Amino acid sequence: MAELVECSDDFRVERAHLAVSVGSGDVEVLSTPSLLAFVESVASRCLSGAVSPGYTTVGTYVELRHKAPAPQGATVKVTVRVENFDGKRARLSFRAECCGRLVGEGVHERVVVNKDDFLRRAGVR
């Protein structure tokens, strides 16, 4: 899995990502739910090449420390490191940086599921 060791992406903080817009607070800075969505986006893409066709990964656990604000218009860089992946379960660490400071960090876990079976169990298909 050497090719999956670390993945990153940049996200621009838009109005829709602000705490006041998502209902997680009344301030105009990056919301914690939006930060988590950025993390899950990078983590999902980072693992996508490691699962068989018809399978995907879904988030099952997160520990997130939101340490500093990021204003609208800023760019947040999210870096995810695959700490362990046994083919069924992945444990990842992450960091989010913006404006020269650490915005957030934590741990995220994902599991591999058969996409059709998962959606069927969820009542989507």
PDB file of C-alpha atoms in Angstrom:
ATOM      1  CA  MET A   1       0.000   0.000   0.000  1.00  0.00           C
ATOM      2  CA  ALA A   2       2.938   2.371  -0.408  1.00  0.00           C
ATOM      3  CA  GLU A   3       0.948   4.360  -2.971  1.00  0.00           C
ATOM      4  CA  LEU A   4      -1.762   5.035  -0.358  1.00  0.00           C
ATOM      5  CA  VAL A   5       0.453   6.313   2.427  1.00  0.00           C
ATOM      6  CA  GLU A   6      -0.685   9.942   2.206  1.00  0.00           C
ATOM      7  CA  CYS A   7      -3.218  11.963   0.216  1.00  0.00           C
ATOM      8  CA  SER A   8      -4.125  15.635   0.335  1.00  0.00           C
ATOM      9  CA  ASP A   9      -6.398  18.172  -1.283  1.00  0.00           C
ATOM     10  CA  ASP A  10      -7.159  21.873  -1.009  1.00  0.00           C
ATOM     11  CA  PHE A  11     -10.648  23.183  -0.248  1.00  0.00           C
ATOM     12  CA  ARG A  12     -11.852  26.759  -0.562  1.00  0.00           C
ATOM     13  CA  VAL A  13     -14.105  27.793   2.330  1.00  0.00           C
ATOM     14  CA  GLU A  14     -17.380  28.874   0.752  1.00  0.00           C
ATOM     15  CA  ARG A  15     -20.422  30.442   2.402  1.00  0.00           C
ATOM     16  CA  ALA A  16     -22.097  27.005   2.471  1.00  0.00           C
ATOM     17  CA  HIS A  17     -19.241  25.696   4.674  1.00  0.00           C
ATOM     18  CA  LEU A  18     -19.657  28.298   7.421  1.00  0.00           C
ATOM     19  CA  ALA A  19     -21.017  27.386  10.852  1.00  0.00           C
ATOM     20  CA  VAL A  20     -23.789  29.949  10.467  1.00  0.00           C
ATOM     21  CA  SER A  21     -24.840  28.314   7.164  1.00  0.00           C
ATOM     22  CA  VAL A  22     -24.895  24.682   8.359  1.00  0.00           C
ATOM     23  CA  GLY A  23     -26.510  25.422  11.715  1.00  0.00           C
ATOM     24  CA  SER A  24     -23.587  24.337  13.877  1.00  0.00           C
ATOM     25  CA  GLY A  25     -23.036  27.806  15.335  1.00  0.00           C
ATOM     26  CA  ASP A  26     -23.552  31.483  14.685  1.00  0.00           C
ATOM     27  CA  VAL A  27     -20.100  32.463  13.444  1.00  0.00           C
ATOM     28  CA  GLU A  28     -18.923  32.998   9.886  1.00  0.00           C
ATOM     29  CA  VAL A  29     -15.978  30.578   9.894  1.00  0.00           C
ATOM     30  CA  LEU A  30     -15.486  27.011   8.684  1.00  0.00           C
ATOM     31  CA  SER A  31     -17.875  24.698  10.499  1.00  0.00           C
ATOM     32  CA  THR A  32     -16.757  21.486  12.133  1.00  0.00           C
ATOM     33  CA  PRO A  33     -19.219  19.427  10.018  1.00  0.00           C
ATOM     34  CA  SER A  34     -17.730  20.961   6.858  1.00  0.00           C
ATOM     35  CA  LEU A  35     -14.192  20.247   8.038  1.00  0.00           C
ATOM     36  CA  LEU A  36     -15.193  16.631   8.597  1.00  0.00           C
ATOM     37  CA  ALA A  37     -16.717  16.487   5.103  1.00  0.00           C
ATOM     38  CA  PHE A  38     -13.394  17.685   3.661  1.00  0.00           C
ATOM     39  CA  VAL A  39     -11.569  14.962   5.614  1.00  0.00           C
ATOM     40  CA  GLU A  40     -13.964  12.233   4.493  1.00  0.00           C
ATOM     41  CA  SER A  41     -13.663  13.358   0.886  1.00  0.00           C
ATOM     42  CA  VAL A  42      -9.874  13.003   0.934  1.00  0.00           C
ATOM     43  CA  ALA A  43      -9.990   9.727   2.891  1.00  0.00           C
ATOM     44  CA  SER A  44     -12.527   8.178   0.526  1.00  0.00           C
ATOM     45  CA  ARG A  45     -10.515   9.113  -2.556  1.00  0.00           C
ATOM     46  CA  CYS A  46      -7.282   7.966  -0.933  1.00  0.00           C
ATOM     47  CA  LEU A  47      -8.676   4.456  -0.399  1.00  0.00           C
ATOM     48  CA  SER A  48     -10.703   4.165  -3.617  1.00  0.00           C
ATOM     49  CA  GLY A  49      -7.905   2.522  -5.585  1.00  0.00           C
ATOM     50  CA  ALA A  50      -7.360  -0.104  -2.894  1.00  0.00           C
ATOM     51  CA  VAL A  51     -10.819  -1.687  -3.053  1.00  0.00           C
ATOM     52  CA  SER A  52     -12.229  -4.064  -5.653  1.00  0.00           C
ATOM     53  CA  PRO A  53     -14.765  -2.937  -8.256  1.00  0.00           C
ATOM     54  CA  GLY A  54     -18.252  -2.828  -6.733  1.00  0.00           C
ATOM     55  CA  TYR A  55     -16.858  -2.006  -3.295  1.00  0.00           C
ATOM     56  CA  THR A  56     -16.375   1.301  -1.514  1.00  0.00           C
ATOM     57  CA  THR A  57     -15.427   2.571   1.916  1.00  0.00           C
ATOM     58  CA  VAL A  58     -17.712   4.219   4.445  1.00  0.00           C
ATOM     59  CA  GLY A  59     -16.798   6.201   7.520  1.00  0.00           C
ATOM     60  CA  THR A  60     -17.438   4.507  10.860  1.00  0.00           C
ATOM     61  CA  TYR A  61     -15.506   6.581  13.400  1.00  0.00           C
ATOM     62  CA  VAL A  62     -13.973  10.015  13.744  1.00  0.00           C
ATOM     63  CA  GLU A  63     -12.088  11.857  16.442  1.00  0.00           C
ATOM     64  CA  LEU A  64     -11.693  15.476  15.387  1.00  0.00           C
ATOM     65  CA  ARG A  65     -10.103  18.368  17.226  1.00  0.00           C
ATOM     66  CA  HIS A  66     -11.115  21.666  15.583  1.00  0.00           C
ATOM     67  CA  LYS A  67      -8.314  23.923  16.788  1.00  0.00           C
ATOM     68  CA  ALA A  68      -8.528  27.218  14.877  1.00  0.00           C
ATOM     69  CA  PRO A  69     -10.965  29.154  12.681  1.00  0.00           C
ATOM     70  CA  ALA A  70     -10.756  29.422   8.912  1.00  0.00           C
ATOM     71  CA  PRO A  71     -12.564  32.351   7.265  1.00  0.00           C
ATOM     72  CA  GLN A  72     -14.678  32.358   4.149  1.00  0.00           C
ATOM     73  CA  GLY A  73     -12.482  32.554   1.058  1.00  0.00           C
ATOM     74  CA  ALA A  74      -9.514  30.846   2.710  1.00  0.00           C
ATOM     75  CA  THR A  75      -7.961  27.637   1.404  1.00  0.00           C
ATOM     76  CA  VAL A  76      -7.782  24.685   3.780  1.00  0.00           C
ATOM     77  CA  LYS A  77      -5.314  21.909   2.966  1.00  0.00           C
ATOM     78  CA  VAL A  78      -6.386  18.511   4.274  1.00  0.00           C
ATOM     79  CA  THR A  79      -3.800  15.743   4.469  1.00  0.00           C
ATOM     80  CA  VAL A  80      -4.803  12.176   5.293  1.00  0.00           C
ATOM     81  CA  ARG A  81      -2.287   9.470   6.170  1.00  0.00           C
ATOM     82  CA  VAL A  82      -3.225   5.793   5.980  1.00  0.00           C
ATOM     83  CA  GLU A  83      -1.887   4.404   9.243  1.00  0.00           C
ATOM     84  CA  ASN A  84      -3.270   0.887   8.816  1.00  0.00           C
ATOM     85  CA  PHE A  85      -5.306  -0.900   6.156  1.00  0.00           C
ATOM     86  CA  ASP A  86      -5.950  -4.643   6.281  1.00  0.00           C
ATOM     87  CA  GLY A  87      -8.170  -4.790   3.203  1.00  0.00           C
ATOM     88  CA  LYS A  88     -11.362  -4.517   5.283  1.00  0.00           C
ATOM     89  CA  ARG A  89     -10.767  -1.670   7.727  1.00  0.00           C
ATOM     90  CA  ALA A  90      -8.651   1.458   7.456  1.00  0.00           C
ATOM     91  CA  ARG A  91      -7.356   3.671  10.235  1.00  0.00           C
ATOM     92  CA  LEU A  92      -6.252   7.109   9.076  1.00  0.00           C
ATOM     93  CA  SER A  93      -4.849  10.211  10.712  1.00  0.00           C
ATOM     94  CA  PHE A  94      -5.472  13.687   9.326  1.00  0.00           C
ATOM     95  CA  ARG A  95      -4.397  17.307   9.561  1.00  0.00           C
ATOM     96  CA  ALA A  96      -6.072  20.423   8.199  1.00  0.00           C
ATOM     97  CA  GLU A  97      -4.042  23.594   7.766  1.00  0.00           C
ATOM     98  CA  CYS A  98      -4.987  27.116   6.764  1.00  0.00           C
ATOM     99  CA  CYS A  99      -3.427  30.525   6.947  1.00  0.00           C
ATOM    100  CA  GLY A 100      -0.176  29.157   8.398  1.00  0.00           C
ATOM    101  CA  ARG A 101      -1.767  27.321  11.305  1.00  0.00           C
ATOM    102  CA  LEU A 102      -3.229  23.963  12.261  1.00  0.00           C
ATOM    103  CA  VAL A 103      -7.007  24.155  11.903  1.00  0.00           C
ATOM    104  CA  GLY A 104      -7.848  20.581  12.831  1.00  0.00           C
ATOM    105  CA  GLU A 105      -6.455  17.118  13.381  1.00  0.00           C
ATOM    106  CA  GLY A 106      -7.653  13.695  14.342  1.00  0.00           C
ATOM    107  CA  VAL A 107      -8.299  10.082  13.503  1.00  0.00           C
ATOM    108  CA  HIS A 108     -10.761   8.578  11.032  1.00  0.00           C
ATOM    109  CA  GLU A 109     -11.759   4.973  10.404  1.00  0.00           C
ATOM    110  CA  ARG A 110     -13.429   3.523   7.327  1.00  0.00           C
ATOM    111  CA  VAL A 111     -14.612   0.029   6.413  1.00  0.00           C
ATOM    112  CA  VAL A 112     -14.891  -1.640   3.023  1.00  0.00           C
ATOM    113  CA  VAL A 113     -18.444  -2.564   1.965  1.00  0.00           C
ATOM    114  CA  ASN A 114     -20.071  -4.025  -1.109  1.00  0.00           C
ATOM    115  CA  LYS A 115     -21.791  -0.942  -2.481  1.00  0.00           C
ATOM    116  CA  ASP A 116     -24.951  -2.681  -3.784  1.00  0.00           C
ATOM    117  CA  ASP A 117     -25.432  -4.708  -0.585  1.00  0.00           C
ATOM    118  CA  PHE A 118     -24.867  -1.630   1.564  1.00  0.00           C
ATOM    119  CA  LEU A 119     -27.423   0.438  -0.368  1.00  0.00           C
ATOM    120  CA  ARG A 120     -29.905  -2.449  -0.327  1.00  0.00           C
ATOM    121  CA  ARG A 121     -29.600  -2.733   3.473  1.00  0.00           C
ATOM    122  CA  ALA A 122     -30.112   1.019   3.732  1.00  0.00           C
ATOM    123  CA  GLY A 123     -33.342   0.743   1.711  1.00  0.00           C
ATOM    124  CA  VAL A 124     -31.962   2.807  -1.155  1.00  0.00           C
ATOM    125  CA  ARG A 125     -32.102  -0.020  -3.713  1.00  0.00           C
TER     126      ARG A 125
END
